[in-house]
Amino acid sequence: MAGRLPEAGELLHAATDALRALPAGILRPVANLVASPPDVAAAASALQGHVGVIAASVRPAWGDFVRANWTNGKRNPSTLVCEATQAAYIALSVLVRLFKIQCRKLDLRVDPVQLYLSPSLAEALQICRSLPSTSQDDVDVLLKTLLDQGETGWQDAQRGAVRALLYEASPSFAEAAQEANASV
């Protein structure tokens, strides 16, 4: 059987195995970084000598990087959230694309009920669900958005849904909620 091309099922199985690392290897570290960014101030004070000086000089820039931005009086996600969005979006979209291919190969409707076909996607959604301020409804809406492909701008809508989920899990969103409650 040398020289035989692999069948579609074999390719799907190989892709599933290859992509198994995405949730734990990419999505979880990105989600953890957004939900609990490292405290550079504490690290800088613990370091001695030149390293401590360098760490202290990084502190203001890191603070700006993880702090929410203001545009026209409206709070927006931090630069950290915006940068993390791309990595999370790519990981999720690859898993969703594989899930759609698996459903089509088996002549099944692409539906969240079929998630058993993609343990990696199910794990990725569980990681999203474990984020602070994230409900199962939030994850369901995210999955629905990732599964939908409209006429135009569907990728922007998907990326926006991932960014919104990450922003709501970030400390800067929690700070905004506390400020809003304090002003009421």
Short mmCIF file of N, CA and C in Angstrom, two decimals:
data_model
loop_
_atom_site.label_atom_id
_atom_site.label_comp_id
_atom_site.label_asym_id
_atom_site.label_seq_id
_atom_site.Cartn_x
_atom_site.Cartn_y
_atom_site.Cartn_z
N MET A 1 0.81 -1.20 0.00
CA MET A 1 0.00 0.00 0.00
C MET A 1 0.86 1.27 0.00
N ALA A 2 2.13 1.13 -0.31
CA ALA A 2 3.00 2.31 -0.34
C ALA A 2 2.52 3.27 -1.42
N GLY A 3 2.62 4.56 -1.15
CA GLY A 3 2.22 5.57 -2.10
C GLY A 3 0.73 5.89 -2.07
N ARG A 4 0.00 5.26 -1.20
CA ARG A 4 -1.44 5.48 -1.10
C ARG A 4 -1.69 6.82 -0.40
N LEU A 5 -2.59 7.60 -0.96
CA LEU A 5 -2.96 8.87 -0.33
C LEU A 5 -3.88 8.61 0.86
N PRO A 6 -3.72 9.38 1.92
CA PRO A 6 -4.60 9.18 3.08
C PRO A 6 -6.04 9.58 2.75
N GLU A 7 -6.96 8.89 3.36
CA GLU A 7 -8.37 9.21 3.18
C GLU A 7 -8.76 10.38 4.08
N ALA A 8 -9.92 10.95 3.81
CA ALA A 8 -10.38 12.13 4.55
C ALA A 8 -10.46 11.85 6.05
N GLY A 9 -10.96 10.69 6.42
CA GLY A 9 -11.07 10.35 7.84
C GLY A 9 -9.72 10.28 8.52
N GLU A 10 -8.73 9.75 7.81
CA GLU A 10 -7.38 9.68 8.36
C GLU A 10 -6.78 11.08 8.54
N LEU A 11 -7.05 11.95 7.57
CA LEU A 11 -6.56 13.33 7.67
C LEU A 11 -7.22 14.06 8.84
N LEU A 12 -8.52 13.86 9.00
CA LEU A 12 -9.23 14.49 10.12
C LEU A 12 -8.69 13.99 11.45
N HIS A 13 -8.41 12.70 11.52
CA HIS A 13 -7.87 12.14 12.76
C HIS A 13 -6.48 12.73 13.05
N ALA A 14 -5.66 12.86 12.03
CA ALA A 14 -4.32 13.44 12.21
C ALA A 14 -4.43 14.91 12.62
N ALA A 15 -5.35 15.65 12.00
CA ALA A 15 -5.53 17.06 12.36
C ALA A 15 -6.02 17.19 13.79
N THR A 16 -6.93 16.33 14.19
CA THR A 16 -7.44 16.36 15.57
C THR A 16 -6.30 16.12 16.56
N ASP A 17 -5.46 15.15 16.26
CA ASP A 17 -4.31 14.87 17.14
C ASP A 17 -3.34 16.05 17.18
N ALA A 18 -3.07 16.64 16.02
CA ALA A 18 -2.12 17.75 15.95
C ALA A 18 -2.63 18.99 16.69
N LEU A 19 -3.94 19.21 16.65
CA LEU A 19 -4.52 20.42 17.26
C LEU A 19 -4.92 20.22 18.71
N ARG A 20 -4.70 19.05 19.24
CA ARG A 20 -5.07 18.76 20.63
C ARG A 20 -4.36 19.69 21.62
N ALA A 21 -3.20 20.21 21.25
CA ALA A 21 -2.42 21.06 22.16
C ALA A 21 -2.91 22.52 22.20
N LEU A 22 -3.75 22.93 21.27
CA LEU A 22 -4.17 24.33 21.22
C LEU A 22 -4.83 24.84 22.50
N PRO A 23 -5.80 24.14 23.07
CA PRO A 23 -6.44 24.70 24.27
C PRO A 23 -5.47 24.90 25.43
N ALA A 24 -4.73 23.87 25.78
CA ALA A 24 -3.84 23.97 26.94
C ALA A 24 -2.56 24.73 26.62
N GLY A 25 -2.08 24.63 25.39
CA GLY A 25 -0.81 25.24 25.03
C GLY A 25 -0.88 26.70 24.63
N ILE A 26 -2.01 27.13 24.12
CA ILE A 26 -2.14 28.53 23.68
C ILE A 26 -3.26 29.25 24.41
N LEU A 27 -4.45 28.69 24.35
CA LEU A 27 -5.61 29.42 24.89
C LEU A 27 -5.54 29.60 26.41
N ARG A 28 -5.18 28.56 27.15
CA ARG A 28 -5.12 28.69 28.61
C ARG A 28 -4.08 29.73 29.05
N PRO A 29 -2.83 29.71 28.54
CA PRO A 29 -1.89 30.75 28.96
C PRO A 29 -2.35 32.17 28.60
N VAL A 30 -2.95 32.33 27.43
CA VAL A 30 -3.44 33.65 27.02
C VAL A 30 -4.57 34.09 27.95
N ALA A 31 -5.50 33.18 28.22
CA ALA A 31 -6.62 33.51 29.11
C ALA A 31 -6.13 33.85 30.52
N ASN A 32 -5.18 33.08 31.02
CA ASN A 32 -4.62 33.35 32.35
C ASN A 32 -3.91 34.69 32.40
N LEU A 33 -3.19 35.03 31.34
CA LEU A 33 -2.48 36.31 31.29
C LEU A 33 -3.46 37.47 31.32
N VAL A 34 -4.55 37.35 30.57
CA VAL A 34 -5.55 38.42 30.54
C VAL A 34 -6.28 38.52 31.88
N ALA A 35 -6.65 37.38 32.44
CA ALA A 35 -7.43 37.38 33.68
C ALA A 35 -6.59 37.81 34.88
N SER A 36 -5.30 37.48 34.90
CA SER A 36 -4.43 37.85 36.03
C SER A 36 -3.06 38.26 35.51
N PRO A 37 -2.96 39.47 34.98
CA PRO A 37 -1.65 39.91 34.50
C PRO A 37 -0.63 39.96 35.63
N PRO A 38 0.61 39.61 35.37
CA PRO A 38 1.63 39.64 36.42
C PRO A 38 1.79 41.05 37.00
N ASP A 39 2.09 41.11 38.28
CA ASP A 39 2.29 42.38 38.97
C ASP A 39 3.77 42.75 38.88
N VAL A 40 4.10 43.62 37.95
CA VAL A 40 5.49 44.01 37.73
C VAL A 40 6.03 44.77 38.92
N ALA A 41 5.19 45.53 39.61
CA ALA A 41 5.65 46.31 40.77
C ALA A 41 6.21 45.39 41.85
N ALA A 42 5.50 44.31 42.14
CA ALA A 42 5.96 43.37 43.16
C ALA A 42 7.26 42.69 42.72
N ALA A 43 7.34 42.34 41.45
CA ALA A 43 8.55 41.68 40.94
C ALA A 43 9.73 42.65 40.97
N ALA A 44 9.49 43.91 40.63
CA ALA A 44 10.58 44.89 40.60
C ALA A 44 11.14 45.14 42.00
N SER A 45 10.27 45.20 43.00
CA SER A 45 10.75 45.46 44.36
C SER A 45 11.51 44.26 44.93
N ALA A 46 11.23 43.06 44.43
CA ALA A 46 11.90 41.87 44.94
C ALA A 46 13.27 41.66 44.30
N LEU A 47 13.51 42.30 43.16
CA LEU A 47 14.78 42.11 42.46
C LEU A 47 15.84 43.08 42.97
N GLN A 48 17.07 42.66 42.91
CA GLN A 48 18.19 43.46 43.41
C GLN A 48 19.04 43.98 42.25
N GLY A 49 19.74 45.06 42.50
CA GLY A 49 20.75 45.56 41.56
C GLY A 49 20.17 46.06 40.26
N HIS A 50 20.94 45.81 39.19
CA HIS A 50 20.59 46.31 37.87
C HIS A 50 19.27 45.73 37.36
N VAL A 51 19.01 44.48 37.68
CA VAL A 51 17.77 43.85 37.24
C VAL A 51 16.58 44.56 37.87
N GLY A 52 16.69 44.93 39.14
CA GLY A 52 15.62 45.66 39.81
C GLY A 52 15.38 47.02 39.18
N VAL A 53 16.45 47.69 38.76
CA VAL A 53 16.33 48.99 38.10
C VAL A 53 15.62 48.83 36.76
N ILE A 54 16.00 47.81 36.01
CA ILE A 54 15.35 47.55 34.72
C ILE A 54 13.88 47.23 34.93
N ALA A 55 13.59 46.38 35.89
CA ALA A 55 12.20 46.01 36.16
C ALA A 55 11.40 47.23 36.59
N ALA A 56 12.00 48.11 37.39
CA ALA A 56 11.30 49.32 37.83
C ALA A 56 11.03 50.25 36.65
N SER A 57 11.92 50.26 35.67
CA SER A 57 11.70 51.12 34.50
C SER A 57 10.61 50.57 33.59
N VAL A 58 10.38 49.27 33.64
CA VAL A 58 9.34 48.64 32.83
C VAL A 58 7.95 48.84 33.45
N ARG A 59 7.91 49.02 34.75
CA ARG A 59 6.64 49.09 35.48
C ARG A 59 5.63 50.06 34.88
N PRO A 60 5.99 51.33 34.59
CA PRO A 60 4.98 52.24 34.04
C PRO A 60 4.44 51.78 32.68
N ALA A 61 5.33 51.28 31.82
CA ALA A 61 4.88 50.82 30.51
C ALA A 61 3.95 49.61 30.64
N TRP A 62 4.28 48.69 31.54
CA TRP A 62 3.44 47.51 31.75
C TRP A 62 2.08 47.94 32.30
N GLY A 63 2.10 48.89 33.22
CA GLY A 63 0.84 49.39 33.77
C GLY A 63 -0.07 49.96 32.70
N ASP A 64 0.51 50.71 31.77
CA ASP A 64 -0.28 51.26 30.65
C ASP A 64 -0.77 50.14 29.74
N PHE A 65 0.04 49.10 29.58
CA PHE A 65 -0.30 47.98 28.69
C PHE A 65 -1.50 47.20 29.21
N VAL A 66 -1.61 47.04 30.53
CA VAL A 66 -2.70 46.23 31.10
C VAL A 66 -3.90 47.07 31.53
N ARG A 67 -3.77 48.39 31.53
CA ARG A 67 -4.86 49.28 31.95
C ARG A 67 -5.79 49.54 30.76
N ALA A 68 -7.08 49.62 31.05
CA ALA A 68 -8.06 49.93 30.01
C ALA A 68 -7.78 51.31 29.44
N ASN A 69 -8.07 51.47 28.17
CA ASN A 69 -7.87 52.74 27.48
C ASN A 69 -9.17 53.53 27.45
N TRP A 70 -9.05 54.82 27.35
CA TRP A 70 -10.22 55.69 27.24
C TRP A 70 -10.21 56.35 25.86
N THR A 71 -11.34 56.28 25.17
CA THR A 71 -11.51 56.94 23.89
C THR A 71 -12.85 57.64 23.89
N ASN A 72 -12.82 58.95 23.71
CA ASN A 72 -14.05 59.75 23.70
C ASN A 72 -14.91 59.49 24.93
N GLY A 73 -14.26 59.40 26.08
CA GLY A 73 -14.98 59.22 27.34
C GLY A 73 -15.50 57.81 27.57
N LYS A 74 -15.13 56.88 26.72
CA LYS A 74 -15.60 55.50 26.85
C LYS A 74 -14.41 54.59 27.14
N ARG A 75 -14.59 53.68 28.10
CA ARG A 75 -13.54 52.73 28.45
C ARG A 75 -13.49 51.61 27.41
N ASN A 76 -12.28 51.33 26.95
CA ASN A 76 -12.05 50.28 25.96
C ASN A 76 -11.08 49.25 26.53
N PRO A 77 -11.02 48.07 25.92
CA PRO A 77 -10.09 47.04 26.40
C PRO A 77 -8.65 47.53 26.40
N SER A 78 -7.87 46.98 27.29
CA SER A 78 -6.45 47.31 27.37
C SER A 78 -5.73 46.80 26.13
N THR A 79 -4.52 47.30 25.95
CA THR A 79 -3.69 46.82 24.85
C THR A 79 -3.41 45.33 25.02
N LEU A 80 -3.24 44.88 26.26
CA LEU A 80 -3.03 43.46 26.52
C LEU A 80 -4.20 42.64 25.99
N VAL A 81 -5.41 43.06 26.29
CA VAL A 81 -6.60 42.34 25.82
C VAL A 81 -6.65 42.35 24.29
N CYS A 82 -6.37 43.50 23.69
CA CYS A 82 -6.41 43.59 22.22
C CYS A 82 -5.37 42.67 21.58
N GLU A 83 -4.18 42.63 22.14
CA GLU A 83 -3.13 41.75 21.60
C GLU A 83 -3.46 40.28 21.84
N ALA A 84 -4.00 39.96 22.99
CA ALA A 84 -4.34 38.57 23.32
C ALA A 84 -5.51 38.08 22.48
N THR A 85 -6.35 39.00 22.05
CA THR A 85 -7.52 38.62 21.24
C THR A 85 -7.11 37.86 20.00
N GLN A 86 -6.06 38.32 19.32
CA GLN A 86 -5.66 37.67 18.08
C GLN A 86 -5.24 36.22 18.31
N ALA A 87 -4.44 35.98 19.35
CA ALA A 87 -4.00 34.61 19.63
C ALA A 87 -5.18 33.72 20.00
N ALA A 88 -6.07 34.23 20.85
CA ALA A 88 -7.24 33.44 21.25
C ALA A 88 -8.17 33.20 20.07
N TYR A 89 -8.36 34.22 19.25
CA TYR A 89 -9.24 34.09 18.08
C TYR A 89 -8.71 33.04 17.11
N ILE A 90 -7.42 33.07 16.85
CA ILE A 90 -6.85 32.10 15.91
C ILE A 90 -7.00 30.68 16.45
N ALA A 91 -6.69 30.48 17.73
CA ALA A 91 -6.82 29.14 18.32
C ALA A 91 -8.27 28.66 18.23
N LEU A 92 -9.21 29.51 18.60
CA LEU A 92 -10.62 29.11 18.56
C LEU A 92 -11.11 28.90 17.13
N SER A 93 -10.72 29.77 16.21
CA SER A 93 -11.22 29.64 14.84
C SER A 93 -10.68 28.38 14.15
N VAL A 94 -9.45 28.00 14.46
CA VAL A 94 -8.90 26.76 13.89
C VAL A 94 -9.69 25.56 14.40
N LEU A 95 -9.98 25.54 15.70
CA LEU A 95 -10.75 24.43 16.27
C LEU A 95 -12.18 24.41 15.74
N VAL A 96 -12.77 25.58 15.56
CA VAL A 96 -14.13 25.64 15.00
C VAL A 96 -14.13 25.16 13.55
N ARG A 97 -13.12 25.55 12.80
CA ARG A 97 -13.05 25.11 11.40
C ARG A 97 -12.92 23.59 11.31
N LEU A 98 -12.09 23.00 12.16
CA LEU A 98 -11.96 21.54 12.19
C LEU A 98 -13.30 20.89 12.57
N PHE A 99 -13.98 21.46 13.54
CA PHE A 99 -15.29 20.96 13.97
C PHE A 99 -16.28 20.97 12.81
N LYS A 100 -16.30 22.04 12.04
CA LYS A 100 -17.22 22.13 10.90
C LYS A 100 -16.89 21.07 9.85
N ILE A 101 -15.61 20.86 9.61
CA ILE A 101 -15.20 19.85 8.64
C ILE A 101 -15.62 18.46 9.12
N GLN A 102 -15.44 18.19 10.41
CA GLN A 102 -15.84 16.90 10.97
C GLN A 102 -17.34 16.69 10.80
N CYS A 103 -18.12 17.71 11.09
CA CYS A 103 -19.58 17.59 10.96
C CYS A 103 -19.97 17.33 9.50
N ARG A 104 -19.36 18.06 8.57
CA ARG A 104 -19.68 17.87 7.16
C ARG A 104 -19.29 16.46 6.69
N LYS A 105 -18.14 15.98 7.13
CA LYS A 105 -17.68 14.65 6.73
C LYS A 105 -18.66 13.57 7.18
N LEU A 106 -19.27 13.78 8.34
CA LEU A 106 -20.22 12.80 8.88
C LEU A 106 -21.67 13.12 8.51
N ASP A 107 -21.86 14.09 7.63
CA ASP A 107 -23.20 14.52 7.20
C ASP A 107 -24.08 14.93 8.37
N LEU A 108 -23.50 15.67 9.31
CA LEU A 108 -24.23 16.18 10.46
C LEU A 108 -24.36 17.69 10.35
N ARG A 109 -25.43 18.21 10.90
CA ARG A 109 -25.61 19.65 10.96
C ARG A 109 -24.59 20.23 11.93
N VAL A 110 -23.95 21.33 11.57
CA VAL A 110 -23.00 21.98 12.46
C VAL A 110 -23.80 22.60 13.59
N ASP A 111 -23.67 22.00 14.77
CA ASP A 111 -24.48 22.40 15.91
C ASP A 111 -23.70 22.11 17.18
N PRO A 112 -23.86 22.95 18.21
CA PRO A 112 -23.15 22.69 19.47
C PRO A 112 -23.43 21.31 20.07
N VAL A 113 -24.54 20.71 19.70
CA VAL A 113 -24.87 19.36 20.20
C VAL A 113 -23.80 18.36 19.75
N GLN A 114 -23.15 18.64 18.65
CA GLN A 114 -22.15 17.73 18.09
C GLN A 114 -20.74 17.95 18.67
N LEU A 115 -20.61 18.76 19.71
CA LEU A 115 -19.28 19.08 20.26
C LEU A 115 -18.49 17.84 20.70
N TYR A 116 -19.16 16.73 20.93
CA TYR A 116 -18.44 15.51 21.31
C TYR A 116 -17.45 15.09 20.22
N LEU A 117 -17.66 15.57 19.00
CA LEU A 117 -16.75 15.25 17.90
C LEU A 117 -15.40 15.96 18.04
N SER A 118 -15.39 17.04 18.80
CA SER A 118 -14.18 17.85 18.92
C SER A 118 -13.85 18.12 20.39
N PRO A 119 -13.19 17.17 21.04
CA PRO A 119 -12.83 17.36 22.45
C PRO A 119 -11.96 18.59 22.67
N SER A 120 -11.13 18.93 21.69
CA SER A 120 -10.26 20.10 21.83
C SER A 120 -11.08 21.39 21.86
N LEU A 121 -12.09 21.48 21.01
CA LEU A 121 -12.96 22.66 21.01
C LEU A 121 -13.76 22.71 22.31
N ALA A 122 -14.24 21.57 22.77
CA ALA A 122 -14.97 21.53 24.04
C ALA A 122 -14.07 21.99 25.19
N GLU A 123 -12.80 21.56 25.17
CA GLU A 123 -11.86 22.00 26.21
C GLU A 123 -11.59 23.50 26.11
N ALA A 124 -11.46 24.00 24.90
CA ALA A 124 -11.23 25.44 24.71
C ALA A 124 -12.40 26.25 25.24
N LEU A 125 -13.61 25.78 24.99
CA LEU A 125 -14.80 26.49 25.50
C LEU A 125 -14.87 26.41 27.02
N GLN A 126 -14.42 25.30 27.59
CA GLN A 126 -14.37 25.18 29.05
C GLN A 126 -13.36 26.16 29.64
N ILE A 127 -12.25 26.35 28.96
CA ILE A 127 -11.26 27.34 29.41
C ILE A 127 -11.89 28.73 29.38
N CYS A 128 -12.62 29.03 28.32
CA CYS A 128 -13.32 30.33 28.25
C CYS A 128 -14.32 30.46 29.38
N ARG A 129 -15.04 29.40 29.67
CA ARG A 129 -16.05 29.42 30.73
C ARG A 129 -15.41 29.65 32.10
N SER A 130 -14.17 29.23 32.28
CA SER A 130 -13.51 29.37 33.58
C SER A 130 -12.98 30.79 33.82
N LEU A 131 -13.07 31.65 32.83
CA LEU A 131 -12.61 33.02 33.01
C LEU A 131 -13.50 33.78 33.99
N PRO A 132 -12.94 34.75 34.71
CA PRO A 132 -13.76 35.56 35.62
C PRO A 132 -14.87 36.29 34.84
N SER A 133 -15.99 36.47 35.48
CA SER A 133 -17.13 37.20 34.90
C SER A 133 -17.65 36.59 33.60
N THR A 134 -17.47 35.29 33.43
CA THR A 134 -17.92 34.62 32.21
C THR A 134 -18.93 33.54 32.57
N SER A 135 -20.10 33.62 31.96
CA SER A 135 -21.15 32.64 32.21
C SER A 135 -21.21 31.64 31.06
N GLN A 136 -21.98 30.60 31.26
CA GLN A 136 -22.18 29.63 30.19
C GLN A 136 -22.89 30.29 29.01
N ASP A 137 -23.79 31.23 29.30
CA ASP A 137 -24.46 31.96 28.22
C ASP A 137 -23.45 32.74 27.38
N ASP A 138 -22.46 33.36 28.04
CA ASP A 138 -21.42 34.09 27.31
C ASP A 138 -20.67 33.16 26.36
N VAL A 139 -20.35 31.98 26.84
CA VAL A 139 -19.61 31.00 26.02
C VAL A 139 -20.50 30.49 24.89
N ASP A 140 -21.79 30.28 25.17
CA ASP A 140 -22.72 29.83 24.13
C ASP A 140 -22.85 30.87 23.02
N VAL A 141 -22.93 32.15 23.40
CA VAL A 141 -23.00 33.23 22.41
C VAL A 141 -21.70 33.28 21.60
N LEU A 142 -20.57 33.12 22.28
CA LEU A 142 -19.29 33.10 21.58
C LEU A 142 -19.25 31.97 20.56
N LEU A 143 -19.65 30.77 20.96
CA LEU A 143 -19.64 29.63 20.05
C LEU A 143 -20.58 29.87 18.87
N LYS A 144 -21.77 30.38 19.13
CA LYS A 144 -22.71 30.67 18.05
C LYS A 144 -22.10 31.67 17.07
N THR A 145 -21.45 32.69 17.60
CA THR A 145 -20.81 33.69 16.74
C THR A 145 -19.69 33.07 15.93
N LEU A 146 -18.90 32.19 16.55
CA LEU A 146 -17.80 31.54 15.83
C LEU A 146 -18.30 30.57 14.77
N LEU A 147 -19.47 29.98 15.00
CA LEU A 147 -20.02 29.04 14.02
C LEU A 147 -20.69 29.74 12.85
N ASP A 148 -21.15 30.98 13.07
CA ASP A 148 -21.86 31.73 12.02
C ASP A 148 -20.87 32.38 11.07
N GLN A 149 -21.23 32.34 9.80
CA GLN A 149 -20.46 33.07 8.79
C GLN A 149 -21.46 33.81 7.93
N GLY A 150 -21.59 35.09 8.20
CA GLY A 150 -22.54 35.92 7.45
C GLY A 150 -21.95 36.37 6.12
N GLU A 151 -22.64 37.31 5.52
CA GLU A 151 -22.23 37.81 4.22
C GLU A 151 -20.91 38.58 4.28
N THR A 152 -20.88 39.64 5.09
CA THR A 152 -19.67 40.46 5.18
C THR A 152 -19.37 40.76 6.64
N GLY A 153 -18.11 40.90 6.93
CA GLY A 153 -17.70 41.29 8.27
C GLY A 153 -17.83 40.22 9.34
N TRP A 154 -18.02 38.96 8.94
CA TRP A 154 -18.23 37.92 9.95
C TRP A 154 -16.97 37.67 10.77
N GLN A 155 -15.80 37.82 10.17
CA GLN A 155 -14.57 37.62 10.94
C GLN A 155 -14.39 38.72 11.97
N ASP A 156 -14.76 39.95 11.61
CA ASP A 156 -14.68 41.05 12.58
C ASP A 156 -15.64 40.81 13.74
N ALA A 157 -16.83 40.30 13.44
CA ALA A 157 -17.79 40.00 14.50
C ALA A 157 -17.26 38.90 15.42
N GLN A 158 -16.64 37.89 14.83
CA GLN A 158 -16.08 36.81 15.64
C GLN A 158 -14.93 37.31 16.51
N ARG A 159 -14.04 38.09 15.91
CA ARG A 159 -12.92 38.65 16.67
C ARG A 159 -13.43 39.56 17.78
N GLY A 160 -14.47 40.33 17.49
CA GLY A 160 -15.07 41.21 18.49
C GLY A 160 -15.68 40.43 19.64
N ALA A 161 -16.28 39.29 19.34
CA ALA A 161 -16.86 38.45 20.40
C ALA A 161 -15.77 37.90 21.31
N VAL A 162 -14.65 37.49 20.73
CA VAL A 162 -13.52 36.99 21.54
C VAL A 162 -12.96 38.13 22.38
N ARG A 163 -12.79 39.32 21.78
CA ARG A 163 -12.26 40.46 22.53
C ARG A 163 -13.19 40.84 23.68
N ALA A 164 -14.49 40.83 23.45
CA ALA A 164 -15.45 41.16 24.51
C ALA A 164 -15.35 40.16 25.66
N LEU A 165 -15.23 38.89 25.34
CA LEU A 165 -15.12 37.87 26.38
C LEU A 165 -13.84 38.07 27.20
N LEU A 166 -12.73 38.33 26.52
CA LEU A 166 -11.46 38.55 27.23
C LEU A 166 -11.50 39.84 28.05
N TYR A 167 -12.09 40.89 27.49
CA TYR A 167 -12.16 42.16 28.21
C TYR A 167 -12.97 42.01 29.49
N GLU A 168 -14.10 41.32 29.41
CA GLU A 168 -14.94 41.14 30.60
C GLU A 168 -14.24 40.28 31.66
N ALA A 169 -13.26 39.50 31.25
CA ALA A 169 -12.50 38.67 32.20
C ALA A 169 -11.30 39.41 32.78
N SER A 170 -10.98 40.57 32.23
CA SER A 170 -9.78 41.30 32.65
C SER A 170 -10.02 42.12 33.91
N PRO A 171 -8.96 42.36 34.68
CA PRO A 171 -9.10 43.19 35.88
C PRO A 171 -9.57 44.61 35.56
N SER A 172 -9.21 45.14 34.39
CA SER A 172 -9.63 46.51 34.05
C SER A 172 -11.14 46.60 33.88
N PHE A 173 -11.78 45.52 33.43
CA PHE A 173 -13.24 45.52 33.34
C PHE A 173 -13.86 45.49 34.73
N ALA A 174 -13.27 44.69 35.62
CA ALA A 174 -13.77 44.64 37.00
C ALA A 174 -13.63 46.00 37.68
N GLU A 175 -12.51 46.69 37.41
CA GLU A 175 -12.32 48.03 37.97
C GLU A 175 -13.38 48.99 37.45
N ALA A 176 -13.70 48.90 36.17
CA ALA A 176 -14.72 49.77 35.58
C ALA A 176 -16.08 49.50 36.22
N ALA A 177 -16.39 48.23 36.47
CA ALA A 177 -17.66 47.89 37.11
C ALA A 177 -17.71 48.44 38.52
N GLN A 178 -16.60 48.35 39.24
CA GLN A 178 -16.55 48.89 40.61
C GLN A 178 -16.72 50.40 40.59
N GLU A 179 -16.07 51.08 39.64
CA GLU A 179 -16.21 52.53 39.53
C GLU A 179 -17.65 52.91 39.21
N ALA A 180 -18.29 52.16 38.32
CA ALA A 180 -19.68 52.45 37.95
C ALA A 180 -20.60 52.26 39.15
N ASN A 181 -20.36 51.21 39.94
CA ASN A 181 -21.19 50.96 41.13
C ASN A 181 -20.96 52.03 42.19
N ALA A 182 -19.73 52.51 42.30
CA ALA A 182 -19.41 53.53 43.30
C ALA A 182 -20.04 54.87 42.95
N SER A 183 -20.19 55.14 41.65
CA SER A 183 -20.76 56.43 41.24
C SER A 183 -22.28 56.43 41.28
N VAL A 184 -22.90 55.29 41.46
CA VAL A 184 -24.37 55.21 41.49
C VAL A 184 -24.91 55.56 42.83
#
